XYZ file of C-alpha atoms in Angstrom:
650
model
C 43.936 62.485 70.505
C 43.512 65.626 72.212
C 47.027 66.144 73.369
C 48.075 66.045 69.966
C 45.300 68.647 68.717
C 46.263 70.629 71.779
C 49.838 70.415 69.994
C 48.374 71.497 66.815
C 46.348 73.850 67.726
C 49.618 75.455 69.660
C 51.553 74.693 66.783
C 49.660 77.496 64.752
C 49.769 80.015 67.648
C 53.712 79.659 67.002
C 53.661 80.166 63.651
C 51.262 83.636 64.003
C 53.585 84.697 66.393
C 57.048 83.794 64.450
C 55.484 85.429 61.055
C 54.352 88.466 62.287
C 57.815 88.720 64.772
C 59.723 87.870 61.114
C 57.389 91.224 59.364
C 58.003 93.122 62.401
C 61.891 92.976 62.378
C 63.047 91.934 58.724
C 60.736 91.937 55.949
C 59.078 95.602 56.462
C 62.639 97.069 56.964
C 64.614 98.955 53.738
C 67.400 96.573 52.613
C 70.146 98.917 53.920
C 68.490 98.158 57.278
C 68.276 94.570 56.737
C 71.684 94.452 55.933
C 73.076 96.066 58.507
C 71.247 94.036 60.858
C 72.809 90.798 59.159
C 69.615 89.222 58.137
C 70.391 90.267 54.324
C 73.738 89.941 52.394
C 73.680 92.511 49.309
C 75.400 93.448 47.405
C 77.515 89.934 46.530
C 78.648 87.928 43.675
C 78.213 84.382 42.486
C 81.569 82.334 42.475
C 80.212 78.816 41.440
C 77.241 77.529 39.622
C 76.019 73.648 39.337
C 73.222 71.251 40.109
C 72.405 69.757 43.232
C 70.248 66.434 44.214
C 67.312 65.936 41.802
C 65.762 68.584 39.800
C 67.726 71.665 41.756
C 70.359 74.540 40.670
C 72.696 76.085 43.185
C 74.829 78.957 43.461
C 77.599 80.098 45.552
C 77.695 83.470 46.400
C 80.218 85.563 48.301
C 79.747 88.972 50.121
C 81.679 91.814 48.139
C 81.101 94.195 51.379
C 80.695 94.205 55.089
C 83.215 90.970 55.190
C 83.306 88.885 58.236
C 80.862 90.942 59.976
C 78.307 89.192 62.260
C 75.142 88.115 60.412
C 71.514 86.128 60.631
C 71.527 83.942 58.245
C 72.069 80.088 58.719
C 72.157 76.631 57.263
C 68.741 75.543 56.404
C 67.092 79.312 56.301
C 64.516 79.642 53.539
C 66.261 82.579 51.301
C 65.327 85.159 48.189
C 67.899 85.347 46.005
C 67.423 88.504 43.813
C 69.099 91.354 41.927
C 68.209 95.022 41.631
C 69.169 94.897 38.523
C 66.428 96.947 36.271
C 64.389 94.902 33.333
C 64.528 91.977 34.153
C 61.662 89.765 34.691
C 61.350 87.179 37.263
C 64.269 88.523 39.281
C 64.027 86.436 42.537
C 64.211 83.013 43.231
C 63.656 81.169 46.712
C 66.277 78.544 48.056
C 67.632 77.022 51.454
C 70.806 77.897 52.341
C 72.983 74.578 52.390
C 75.962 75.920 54.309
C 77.572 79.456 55.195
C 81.352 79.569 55.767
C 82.517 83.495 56.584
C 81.722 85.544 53.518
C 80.551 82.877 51.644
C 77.618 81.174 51.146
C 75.418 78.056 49.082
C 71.920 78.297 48.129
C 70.163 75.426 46.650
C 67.710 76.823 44.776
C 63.877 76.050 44.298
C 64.683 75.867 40.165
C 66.205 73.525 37.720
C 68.085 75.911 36.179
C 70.445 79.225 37.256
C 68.909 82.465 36.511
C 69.974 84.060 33.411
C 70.246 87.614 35.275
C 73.128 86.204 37.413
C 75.364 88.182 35.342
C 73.550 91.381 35.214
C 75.148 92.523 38.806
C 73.289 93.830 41.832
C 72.895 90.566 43.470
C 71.681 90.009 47.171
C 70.029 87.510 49.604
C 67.078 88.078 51.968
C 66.158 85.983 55.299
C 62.354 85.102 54.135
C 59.492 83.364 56.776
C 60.588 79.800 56.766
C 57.302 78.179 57.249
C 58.651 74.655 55.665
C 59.284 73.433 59.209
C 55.642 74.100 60.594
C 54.690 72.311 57.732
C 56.618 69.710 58.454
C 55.552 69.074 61.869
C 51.993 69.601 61.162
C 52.276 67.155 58.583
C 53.611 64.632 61.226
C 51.306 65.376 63.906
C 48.451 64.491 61.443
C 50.070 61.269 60.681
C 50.088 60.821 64.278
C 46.936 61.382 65.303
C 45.372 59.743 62.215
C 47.721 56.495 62.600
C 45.852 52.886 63.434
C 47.003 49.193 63.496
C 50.412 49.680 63.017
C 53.695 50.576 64.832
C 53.089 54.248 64.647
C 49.787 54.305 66.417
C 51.613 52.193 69.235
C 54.500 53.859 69.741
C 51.621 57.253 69.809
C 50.062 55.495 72.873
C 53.523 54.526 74.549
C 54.647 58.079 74.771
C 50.924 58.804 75.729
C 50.418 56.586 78.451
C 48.120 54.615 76.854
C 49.858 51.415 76.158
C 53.064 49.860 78.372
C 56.258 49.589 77.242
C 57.033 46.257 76.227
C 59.516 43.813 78.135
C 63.331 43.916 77.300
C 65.289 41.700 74.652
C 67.111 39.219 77.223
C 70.587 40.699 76.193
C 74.173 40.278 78.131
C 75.157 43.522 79.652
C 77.713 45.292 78.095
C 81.029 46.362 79.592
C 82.777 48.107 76.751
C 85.950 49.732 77.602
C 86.529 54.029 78.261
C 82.261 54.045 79.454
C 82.075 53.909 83.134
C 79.104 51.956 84.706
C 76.401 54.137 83.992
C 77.204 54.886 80.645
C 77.624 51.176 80.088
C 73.844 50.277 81.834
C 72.542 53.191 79.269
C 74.153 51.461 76.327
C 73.148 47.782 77.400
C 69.063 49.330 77.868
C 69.222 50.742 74.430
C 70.282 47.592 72.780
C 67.292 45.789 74.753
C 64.546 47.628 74.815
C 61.819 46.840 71.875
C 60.361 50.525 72.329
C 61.450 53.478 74.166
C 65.093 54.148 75.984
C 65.627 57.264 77.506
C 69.085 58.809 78.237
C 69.254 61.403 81.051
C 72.657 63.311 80.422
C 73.336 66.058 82.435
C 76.341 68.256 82.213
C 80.057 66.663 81.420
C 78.265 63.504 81.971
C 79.165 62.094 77.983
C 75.643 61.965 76.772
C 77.226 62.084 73.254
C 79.888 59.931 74.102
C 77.410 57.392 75.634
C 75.142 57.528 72.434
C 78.237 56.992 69.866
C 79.125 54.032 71.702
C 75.435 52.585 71.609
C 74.941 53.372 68.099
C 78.868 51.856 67.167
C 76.712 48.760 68.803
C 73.569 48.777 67.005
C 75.112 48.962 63.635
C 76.673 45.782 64.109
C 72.682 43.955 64.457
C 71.157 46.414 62.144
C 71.115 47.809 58.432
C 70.977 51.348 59.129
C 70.219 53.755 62.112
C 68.827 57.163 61.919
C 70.452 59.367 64.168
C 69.120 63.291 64.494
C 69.181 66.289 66.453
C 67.510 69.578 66.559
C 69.722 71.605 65.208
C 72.526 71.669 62.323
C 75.395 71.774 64.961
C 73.991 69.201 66.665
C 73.775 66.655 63.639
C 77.134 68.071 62.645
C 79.025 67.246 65.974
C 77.134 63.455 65.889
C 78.573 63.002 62.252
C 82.213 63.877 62.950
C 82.009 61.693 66.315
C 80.165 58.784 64.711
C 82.717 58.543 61.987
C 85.587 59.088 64.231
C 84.261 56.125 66.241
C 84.798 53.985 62.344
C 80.862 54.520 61.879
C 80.086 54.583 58.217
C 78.203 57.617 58.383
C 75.988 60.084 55.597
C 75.097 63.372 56.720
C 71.962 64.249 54.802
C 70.276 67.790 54.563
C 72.401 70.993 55.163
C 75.121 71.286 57.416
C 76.464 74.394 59.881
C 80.141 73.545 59.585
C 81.984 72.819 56.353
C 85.889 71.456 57.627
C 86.322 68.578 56.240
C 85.409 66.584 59.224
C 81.899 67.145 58.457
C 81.734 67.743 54.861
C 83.571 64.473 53.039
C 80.480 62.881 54.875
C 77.471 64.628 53.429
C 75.817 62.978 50.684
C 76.712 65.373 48.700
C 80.277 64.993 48.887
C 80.391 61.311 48.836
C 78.286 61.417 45.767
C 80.059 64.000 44.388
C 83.562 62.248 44.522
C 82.205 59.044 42.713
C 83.208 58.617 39.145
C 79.582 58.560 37.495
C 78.524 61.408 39.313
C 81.010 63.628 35.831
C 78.888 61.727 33.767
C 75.692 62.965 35.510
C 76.806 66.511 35.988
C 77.455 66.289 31.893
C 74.271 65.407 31.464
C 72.235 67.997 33.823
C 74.584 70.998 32.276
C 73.865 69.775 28.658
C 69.961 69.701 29.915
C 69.687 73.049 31.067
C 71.381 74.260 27.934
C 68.671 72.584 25.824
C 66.421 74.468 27.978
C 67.939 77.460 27.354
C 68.131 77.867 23.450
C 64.393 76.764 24.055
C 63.830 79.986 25.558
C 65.431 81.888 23.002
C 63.065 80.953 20.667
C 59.927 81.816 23.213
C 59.426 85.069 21.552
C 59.586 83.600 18.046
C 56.227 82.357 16.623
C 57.144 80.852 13.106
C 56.356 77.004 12.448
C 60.280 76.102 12.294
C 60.939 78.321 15.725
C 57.986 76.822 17.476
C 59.210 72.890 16.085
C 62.534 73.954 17.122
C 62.187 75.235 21.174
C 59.355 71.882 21.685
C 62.276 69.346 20.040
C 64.411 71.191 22.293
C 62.339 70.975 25.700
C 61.998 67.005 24.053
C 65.593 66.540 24.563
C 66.373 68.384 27.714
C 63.438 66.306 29.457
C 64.806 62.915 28.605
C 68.255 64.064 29.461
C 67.380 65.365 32.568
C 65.012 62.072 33.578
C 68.067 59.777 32.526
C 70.236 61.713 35.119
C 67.907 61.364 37.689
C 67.630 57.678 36.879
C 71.140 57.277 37.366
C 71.469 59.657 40.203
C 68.599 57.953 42.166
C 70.831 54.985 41.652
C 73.658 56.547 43.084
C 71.603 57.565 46.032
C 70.368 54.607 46.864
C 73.684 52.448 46.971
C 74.804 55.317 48.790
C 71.931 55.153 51.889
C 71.602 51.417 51.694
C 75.361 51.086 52.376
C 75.538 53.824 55.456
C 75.652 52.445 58.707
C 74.463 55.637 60.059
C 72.406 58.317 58.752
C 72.590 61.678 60.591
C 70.051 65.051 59.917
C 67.996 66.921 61.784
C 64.419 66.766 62.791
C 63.195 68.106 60.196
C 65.775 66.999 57.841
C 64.259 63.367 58.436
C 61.683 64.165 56.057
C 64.139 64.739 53.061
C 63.093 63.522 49.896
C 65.678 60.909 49.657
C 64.766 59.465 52.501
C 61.157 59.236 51.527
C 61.027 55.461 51.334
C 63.327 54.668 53.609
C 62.584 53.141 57.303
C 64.658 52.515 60.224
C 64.343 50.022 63.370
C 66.191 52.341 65.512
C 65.769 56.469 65.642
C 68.458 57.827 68.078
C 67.899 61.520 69.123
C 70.599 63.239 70.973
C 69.697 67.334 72.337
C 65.666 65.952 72.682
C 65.648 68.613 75.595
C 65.855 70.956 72.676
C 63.169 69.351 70.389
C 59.572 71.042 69.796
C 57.634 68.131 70.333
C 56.147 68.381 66.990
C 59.519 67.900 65.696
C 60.642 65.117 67.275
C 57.653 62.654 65.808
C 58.807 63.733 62.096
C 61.921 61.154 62.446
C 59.548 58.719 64.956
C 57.215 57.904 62.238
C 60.120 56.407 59.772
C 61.230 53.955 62.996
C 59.911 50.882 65.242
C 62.065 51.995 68.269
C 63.358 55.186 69.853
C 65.936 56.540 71.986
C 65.374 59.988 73.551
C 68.645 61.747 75.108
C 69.141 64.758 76.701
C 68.685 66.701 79.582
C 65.740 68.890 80.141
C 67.093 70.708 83.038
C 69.313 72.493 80.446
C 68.253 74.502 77.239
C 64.303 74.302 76.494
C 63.594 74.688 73.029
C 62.548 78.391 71.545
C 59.154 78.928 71.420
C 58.091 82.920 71.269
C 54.440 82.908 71.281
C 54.223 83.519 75.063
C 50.279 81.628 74.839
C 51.856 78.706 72.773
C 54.605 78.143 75.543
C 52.224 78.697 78.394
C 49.842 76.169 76.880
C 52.420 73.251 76.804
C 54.509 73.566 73.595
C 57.662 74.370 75.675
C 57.258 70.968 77.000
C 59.210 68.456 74.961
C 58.718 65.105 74.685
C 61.817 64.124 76.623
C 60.622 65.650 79.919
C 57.025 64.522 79.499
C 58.774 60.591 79.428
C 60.369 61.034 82.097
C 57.192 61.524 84.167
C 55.234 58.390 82.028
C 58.426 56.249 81.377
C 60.258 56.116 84.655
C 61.584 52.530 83.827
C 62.964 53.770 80.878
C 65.216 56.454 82.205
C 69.111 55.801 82.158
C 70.904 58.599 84.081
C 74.054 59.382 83.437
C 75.457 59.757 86.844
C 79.511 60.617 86.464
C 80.825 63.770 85.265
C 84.054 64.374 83.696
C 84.274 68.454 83.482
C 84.029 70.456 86.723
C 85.445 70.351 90.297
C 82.901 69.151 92.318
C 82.455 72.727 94.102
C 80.891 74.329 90.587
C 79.060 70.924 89.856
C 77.606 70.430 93.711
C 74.505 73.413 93.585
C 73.275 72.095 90.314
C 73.301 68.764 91.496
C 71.335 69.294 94.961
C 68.935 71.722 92.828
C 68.581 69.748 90.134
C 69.193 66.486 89.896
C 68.476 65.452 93.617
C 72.607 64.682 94.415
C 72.635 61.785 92.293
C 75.569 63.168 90.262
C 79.420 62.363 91.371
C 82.203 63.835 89.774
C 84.919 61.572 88.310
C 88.676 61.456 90.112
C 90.126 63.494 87.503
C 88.499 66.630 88.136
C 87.024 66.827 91.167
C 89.751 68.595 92.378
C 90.318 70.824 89.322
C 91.622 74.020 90.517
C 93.024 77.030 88.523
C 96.433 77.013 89.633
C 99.264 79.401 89.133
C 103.192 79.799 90.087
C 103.906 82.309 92.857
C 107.376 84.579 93.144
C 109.403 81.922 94.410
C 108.061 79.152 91.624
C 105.618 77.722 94.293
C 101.891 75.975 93.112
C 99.206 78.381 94.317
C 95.575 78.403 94.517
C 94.133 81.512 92.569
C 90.532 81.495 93.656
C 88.359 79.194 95.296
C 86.262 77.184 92.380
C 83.113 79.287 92.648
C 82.760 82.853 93.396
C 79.955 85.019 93.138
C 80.668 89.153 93.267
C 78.113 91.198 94.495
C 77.294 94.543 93.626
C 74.545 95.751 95.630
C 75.227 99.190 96.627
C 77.297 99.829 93.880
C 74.723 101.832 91.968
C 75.501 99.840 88.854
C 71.888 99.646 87.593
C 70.492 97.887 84.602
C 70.152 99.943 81.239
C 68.097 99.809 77.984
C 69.044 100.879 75.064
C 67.462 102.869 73.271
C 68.287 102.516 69.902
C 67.488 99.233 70.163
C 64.221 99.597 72.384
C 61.057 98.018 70.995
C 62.739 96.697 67.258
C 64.520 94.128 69.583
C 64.188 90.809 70.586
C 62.333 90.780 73.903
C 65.346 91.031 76.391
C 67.963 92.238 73.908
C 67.927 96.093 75.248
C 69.218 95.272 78.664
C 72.786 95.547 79.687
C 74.508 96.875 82.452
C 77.771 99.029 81.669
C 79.170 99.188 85.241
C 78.843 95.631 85.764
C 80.959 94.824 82.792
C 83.663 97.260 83.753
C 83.770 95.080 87.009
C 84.118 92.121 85.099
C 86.609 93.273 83.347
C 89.119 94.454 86.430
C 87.858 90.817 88.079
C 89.462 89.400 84.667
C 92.645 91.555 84.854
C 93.494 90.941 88.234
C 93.053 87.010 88.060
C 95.648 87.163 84.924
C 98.318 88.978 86.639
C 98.396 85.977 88.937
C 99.734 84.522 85.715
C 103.405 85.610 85.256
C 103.659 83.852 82.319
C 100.983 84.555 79.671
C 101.618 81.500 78.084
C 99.777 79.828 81.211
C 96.829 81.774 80.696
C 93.333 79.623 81.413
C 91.025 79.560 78.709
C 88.135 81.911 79.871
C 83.928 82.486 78.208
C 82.542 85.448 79.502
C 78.833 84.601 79.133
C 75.156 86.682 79.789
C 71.986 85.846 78.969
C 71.242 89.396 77.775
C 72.496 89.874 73.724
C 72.692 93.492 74.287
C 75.505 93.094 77.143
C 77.100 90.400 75.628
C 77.502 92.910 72.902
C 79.098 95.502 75.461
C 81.332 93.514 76.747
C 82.622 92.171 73.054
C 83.382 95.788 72.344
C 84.710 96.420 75.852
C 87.249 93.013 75.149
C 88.448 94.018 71.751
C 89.606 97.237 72.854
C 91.785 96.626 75.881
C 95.200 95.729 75.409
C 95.659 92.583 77.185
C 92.259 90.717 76.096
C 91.895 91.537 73.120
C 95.112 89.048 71.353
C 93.252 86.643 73.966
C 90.046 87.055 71.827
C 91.183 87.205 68.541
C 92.573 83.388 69.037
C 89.396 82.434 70.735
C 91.090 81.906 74.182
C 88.364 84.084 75.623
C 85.362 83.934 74.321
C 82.254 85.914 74.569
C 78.732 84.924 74.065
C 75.218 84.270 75.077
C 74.433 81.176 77.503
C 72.152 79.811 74.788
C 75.462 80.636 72.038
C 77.772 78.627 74.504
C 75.879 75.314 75.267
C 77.471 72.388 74.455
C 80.705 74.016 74.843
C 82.991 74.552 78.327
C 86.239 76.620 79.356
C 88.662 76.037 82.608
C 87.149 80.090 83.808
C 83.337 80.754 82.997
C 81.987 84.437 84.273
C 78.303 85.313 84.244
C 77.187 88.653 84.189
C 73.594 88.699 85.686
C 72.923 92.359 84.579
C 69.482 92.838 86.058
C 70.050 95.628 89.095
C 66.671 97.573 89.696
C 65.133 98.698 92.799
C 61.404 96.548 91.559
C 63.804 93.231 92.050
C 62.231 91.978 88.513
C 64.403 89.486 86.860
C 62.858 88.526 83.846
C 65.265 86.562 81.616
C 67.261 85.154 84.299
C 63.728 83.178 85.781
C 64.682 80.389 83.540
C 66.933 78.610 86.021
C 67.630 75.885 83.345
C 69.734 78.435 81.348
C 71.242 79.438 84.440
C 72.291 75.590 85.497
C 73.440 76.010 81.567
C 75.692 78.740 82.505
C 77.010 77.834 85.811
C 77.968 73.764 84.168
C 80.007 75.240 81.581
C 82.745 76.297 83.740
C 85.946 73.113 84.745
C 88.095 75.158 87.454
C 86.634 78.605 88.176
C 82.952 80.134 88.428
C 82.476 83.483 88.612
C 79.127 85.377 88.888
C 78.390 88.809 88.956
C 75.186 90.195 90.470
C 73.297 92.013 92.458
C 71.992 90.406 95.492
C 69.285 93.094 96.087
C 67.464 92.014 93.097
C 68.215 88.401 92.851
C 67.850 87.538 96.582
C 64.026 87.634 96.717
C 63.853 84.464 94.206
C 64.178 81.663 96.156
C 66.765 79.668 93.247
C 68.909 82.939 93.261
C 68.840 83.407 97.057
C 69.828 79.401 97.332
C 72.508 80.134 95.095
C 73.793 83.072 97.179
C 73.760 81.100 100.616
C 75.720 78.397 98.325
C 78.516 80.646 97.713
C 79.137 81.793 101.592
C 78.809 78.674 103.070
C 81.796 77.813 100.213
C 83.868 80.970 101.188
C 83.261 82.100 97.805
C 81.116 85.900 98.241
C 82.766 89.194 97.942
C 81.533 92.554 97.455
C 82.438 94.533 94.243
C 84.049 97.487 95.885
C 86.727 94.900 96.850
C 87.885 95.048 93.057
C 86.952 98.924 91.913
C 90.107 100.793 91.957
């Protein structure tokens, strides 16, 4: 047990560190501060009132100022919503934010009912310390460690060492059509193993595809299967795919996108759009108005008053059990009938899913997954299937002790050193020409990776003068700067109330980028022809330089207001890809320290988001000393793709 109180013990570190982090740059701010960083929304107004699952009010709420701007807050943040308003009592009340769509935003709130002071005005919401999840997975690590006899305490001591896997179901391999060999090996292992698969996805290689396909299988020998992620998006993306695939699918828990491709899934919805769910809602409202006149006789203390407000609490409490009756009915046929049910980690623990338990668990992005996290949906299954890659994103972890002491280490990546015969790689991929795929595969993932016929020769390709096909640059490209003089910069305003890296940006290297960018369009008569293009750092601060730097110039701006080019932070971008991806290193000091960019994984992140064209700006005098970056350098000469950045300063 003492990896697990190892975790534990970890697990609090984390916590320290992410409360006082949280007091340090939200709650001791003024709200105009906290607004104008994004992690507050004031003032606002509620557009829609009603009752979500159980014994739970929400509201909708909309911001009245500051529309569209960038913000903090997310699906499944623990919130305060509160108003300014003066004498009223009680004026907060805590919720989770369900979804956020632009300016608008649903809270379901801790409460049966919807505050009265709603309509006094002076409404806002505040990002609060969300410490539900370390709950959560200290709850499950207990279970864990305190588990015997049963399937629990052996799957513990699989993923511990302790016990072997057992042998395979004797099943036919599988040869389903669109999944090329590998992908078809991965499916036919998770359908026969009895306790642990493992899929090994690395970029383009259709880890998602490959797990759809599996799951489209294992619906057809079992009740239901639990499918999560880490994140929102992630459990989003598996929902829409899943269904598409003619998976009967419920989303459960709160969701990051609300198009309809996600949302007429939730459980929500679906309940929502059944006929007895009127009858229900009729039934909570007519509840919480019982409950109401009840308090308007809380102040009165005649014998008629006082018999009045407890006949009225009488009635609201057997209306509001008889619509729980019938909406834990509703619920259940609901669940029992999915094929599939999709949430995240932590989302696994949802009340309505209390009694429920699975044979299978899939868990796509487990690269991503605290292992805390990832036992929360293990302890409702009897099998498991880990994908992901865990040469790409780690998860977050910001106490700099907890991730030294193992908590950055996910349970993916420790199975791959105790499970070898477990491990499926996914060895095709179907995104970049093999140029931009071939360093990450030699560094990475030992050459085993091929890339498919129909891009390996992916090119960016443009007409000349006289209508011929031309080549526009060779597939990877890395500019160098050293000697330029374009050193890294902090800024100050931001300084020491940032993130740890966010200061750092590097203005001269983004006007480079920027004339690279110009010049490889005007190879493009026809703007209509134009490649899609993500500009991509792992430094906030110059990602936010270079946004400003794109909206005001002429030609790329129309490109970015229709989301042809992009602009974000490697950890903003994963999962996503463009046909030109540029990098822009920043880090140019005469120390050589390069911080941030010593995570190569985000940097095989980076470069494997790119199909025809990867460009990377640097400087080689600070990069060159580490041996990854100096590989990575010798890469792009022996490729004929290095040039120096006076070539392009005009």
């Amino acid at each position: 047990m003492d990896h697990f109180q190892s975790l534990l013990s970890l697990l609090h570190r984390e916590r320290d560190e992410d409360l006082q982090e949280f007091l340090r740059q939200i709650r001791e701010r003024p709200l105009a501060d906290r607004v104008e960083r994004g992690y507050s929304w004031y003032p606002l107004q509620v557009v829609q009132t009603g009752f979500a699952l159980g014994d739970k009010a929400f509201v909708v709420v909309e911001r009245t100022t500051r529309r569209d701007e960038p913000h903090q807050l997310r699906s499944g943040q623990t919130v305060r919503f509160f108003t300014q308003s003066p004498h009223v009592e009680n004026a907060e009340k805590q919720g989770v934010i369900n979804f956020v769509e632009r300016n608008r935003m649903k809270i379901i709130l801790n409460a049966r009912d919807v505050p009265d002071w709603i309509t006094f005005g002076q409404l806002g919401v505040d990002q609060l310390f969300d410490d539900r999840s370390y709950r959560e997975m200290e709850t499950a690590l207990n279970k864990v460690m305190h588990s015997k006899g049963d399937r629990l305490a052996e799957l513990r001591d699989i993923f511990t060492g302790k016990k072997k896997a057992a042998e395979v179901f004797e099943t036919a391999p599988v040869a389903l059509p669109g999944l090329n060999d590998s992908q078809n090996a991965a499916v036919t292992a998770i359908l026969a193993n009895r306790d642990v698969t493992i899929i090994h996805g690395p970029p383009g290689t259709g880890k998602t595809t490959t797990l759809v396909a599996a799951i489209a299988q294992l619906v057809q020998k079992e009740s239901t299967v639990l499918v999560t992620a880490p994140s929102n998006t992630a459990a989003d993306l598996l929902t829409e795919r899943l269904a598409s695939a003619g998976v009967q699918v419920v989303r459960v828990g709160n969701i990051s996108r609300v198009d309809e491709s996600v949302m007429m899934h939730t459980l929500d919805s679906i309940l929502a759009r059944h006929p007895e769910s009127k009858n229900i809602k009729k039934v909570k409202i007519q509840a919480a108005e019982y409950r109401r006149q009840s308090r308007q006789h809380k102040r009165s203390f005649g014998y008629e008053e006082r018999r009045e407000r407890e006949h009225l609490k009488q009635q609201a409490k057997e209306l509001e059990s008889w619509a729980n009756t019938l909406e834990d009915k509703l619920v259940e046929m609901v669940l029992t009938s999915a094929q599939a049910i999709t949430c995240t980690l932590v989302g696994a623990n949802h009340p309505v899913l209390d009694r429920y338990r699975f044979r299978t668990c899939v868990m796509d992005e487990a690269a991503q997954a605290l292992e805390p996290a990832a036992w929360i949906p293990i302890i409702k299954c009897s099998r498991v299937v880990l994908a992901g890659d865990p040469f790409q994103l780690p998860p977050t972890v910001k106490s700099i002790e907890a991730a030294r002491g193992g908590l950055s280490k996910t349970l993916i990546e420790r199975s791959l050193e105790l499970l070898p015969d477990a491990v499926h790689l996914l060895d095709v991929q179907y995104r970049m020409h093999h140029t931009i795929m071939d360093f990450s595969n030699q560094y990475f993932y030992e050459g085993a990776l091929k890339a498919h016929d129909s891009v390996v020769g992916h090119r960016l390709l443009s007409l000349d003068s006289t209508g011929e096909t031309v080549t526009v640059f060779e597939p990877v490209l890395f500019v160098d700067t050293a000697g330029t003089g374009f050193e890294e910069k902090i800024n100050k305003d931001t300084g020491k109330d940032s993130t740890r890296y966010a200061s750092k940006y590097n203005p001269e290297e983004a006007l480079l980028l920027r004339e690279h960018l110009l010049q490889l369009l005007e190879k493009f008569p026809d703007p209509e022809r134009y490649p899609s293009i993500g500009i991509l750092s792992p430094y906030r601060e110059q990602v936010n330089y270079l946004e400003d730097m794109v909206r005001e110039d002429e030609v790329l701006a129309p490109l970015h207001a229709n989301s042809q080019l992009v602009v974000n932070t490697v950890d903003g971008f994963q999962g996503q890809e463009r046909d030109v991806i540029y990098i822009s290193l920043v880090r140019s000091n005469p120390k050589s320290e390069i911080g941030f960019l010593s995570d190569y994984r985000r940097m095989n992140v980076a470069m494997t988001r790119a199909r025809k064209l990867l460009v990377v700006i640097g400087d080689s005098a600070t990069i060159g000393n580490n041996a990854f970056y100096a590989k990575f350098l010798e890469y792009c000469e022996g490729k004929g793709g290095y040039q120096s950045a006076w070539e392009y300063m005009r």
